[in-house]
Every structure is written in structure tokens, then in C-alpha cells.
C-alpha positions in Angstrom: 167.3 6.6 243.0 164.2 5.3 241.3 164.9 7.1 238.0 165.7 5.2 234.9 169.4 5.4 233.9 170.9 5.0 230.4 174.4 5.7 229.1 176.5 4.6 226.2 180.2 3.6 226.5 182.4 3.3 223.4 185.7 1.3 223.2 188.1 2.9 220.8 191.5 1.7 219.4 190.4 -1.3 217.4 187.8 -4.0 217.2 187.0 -5.2 220.7 187.6 -9.0 221.3 184.5 -10.5 222.9 186.6 -13.4 224.3 188.6 -11.1 226.5 185.8 -8.8 227.6 185.2 -8.5 231.3 183.0 -6.2 233.4 182.0 -5.9 237.1 179.3 -3.7 238.6 179.5 -3.0 242.3 177.5 -3.1 244.4 175.8 -6.3 243.1 172.1 -6.0 242.6 172.5 -2.2 242.0 169.7 -2.3 239.4 172.1 -1.4 236.5 173.1 -3.8 233.7 175.7 -3.5 231.0 175.4 -5.1 227.6 177.0 -4.8 224.2 174.9 -3.2 221.5 173.0 -5.7 219.4 173.1 -8.5 222.0 171.1 -11.5 220.7 171.7 -10.6 217.0 174.4 -11.4 214.5 175.8 -7.8 214.8 176.9 -7.7 218.5 179.4 -4.9 219.1 181.6 -5.0 222.2 182.9 -1.6 221.1 179.4 0.0 221.8 178.2 -0.8 225.3 175.0 0.3 227.0 174.4 0.8 230.7 170.8 0.8 231.7 168.4 0.1 234.4 166.8 1.7 237.5 169.3 2.1 240.4 168.1 0.4 243.5 170.8 1.7 245.8 171.9 5.2 246.8 175.5 6.1 246.8 178.3 5.2 244.4 177.9 2.5 241.7 181.2 1.4 240.0 181.5 -0.2 236.7 184.9 -1.7 235.8 185.6 -2.7 232.2 188.6 -4.6 230.9 189.5 -6.4 227.7 191.5 -6.2 224.5 191.2 -5.4 220.9 192.2 -7.6 218.0 195.6 -7.1 216.5 196.5 -6.9 212.8 199.6 -7.7 210.7 201.0 -4.2 211.4 199.5 -3.4 214.8 199.2 -5.5 218.0 196.0 -5.7 219.9 195.7 -3.3 222.9 194.5 -4.0 226.4 192.1 -1.6 228.1 191.0 -1.0 231.6 188.4 1.6 232.5 186.4 2.4 235.7 183.2 4.4 235.6 181.6 5.9 238.6 177.9 6.7 238.9 176.7 8.7 241.9 173.0 8.0 242.8 171.2 10.3 245.1 168.2 9.3 247.2 
């Protein structure tokens, strides 16, 4: 607790659809934030995510991601659901 945290998460299997992207970090106000790479620019990537911040709580922080990728003429889009667990020590 109190140390800066940074990690990258990549979504594979196609181009991630920003309209169907959802995430939840528990507990709330954990001190960690998740954002797509390039947020605020024309090249935002929901395939390349960053988790960063300084944890304010000890114990387990859970990040749940869900969404889908765009489909093509030959391949349907795919749904994804992932859960990441970060253990923070005092």
C-alpha cells in the first residue's frame, strides 16, 4: 500500500468495440484507475489498457472487464470477460 502501481492489459482476438466496453474496480475508491491507451487523442485503443494509481486499501482489488470485438464478413465478433486480482499488502 502506498506504492505506485502500473500494469498493461491487452485484449486479443480482434479490434475491441468501445461501445460494448465495460469495467468495474472493487472496492470503489481503491486508488487504481483503468483507461484505454491514448485516451483523449484520436488514436484511443480499447485493446491496450492501462491500470495505474496508488492503492489506498490493503487486501484484494478486483478488476472485471467485459466487452466484444468487431466482426468482419468472415468472422463474427467475440465477447470477452476477464477478472484480474491485485493483492495489496500493508
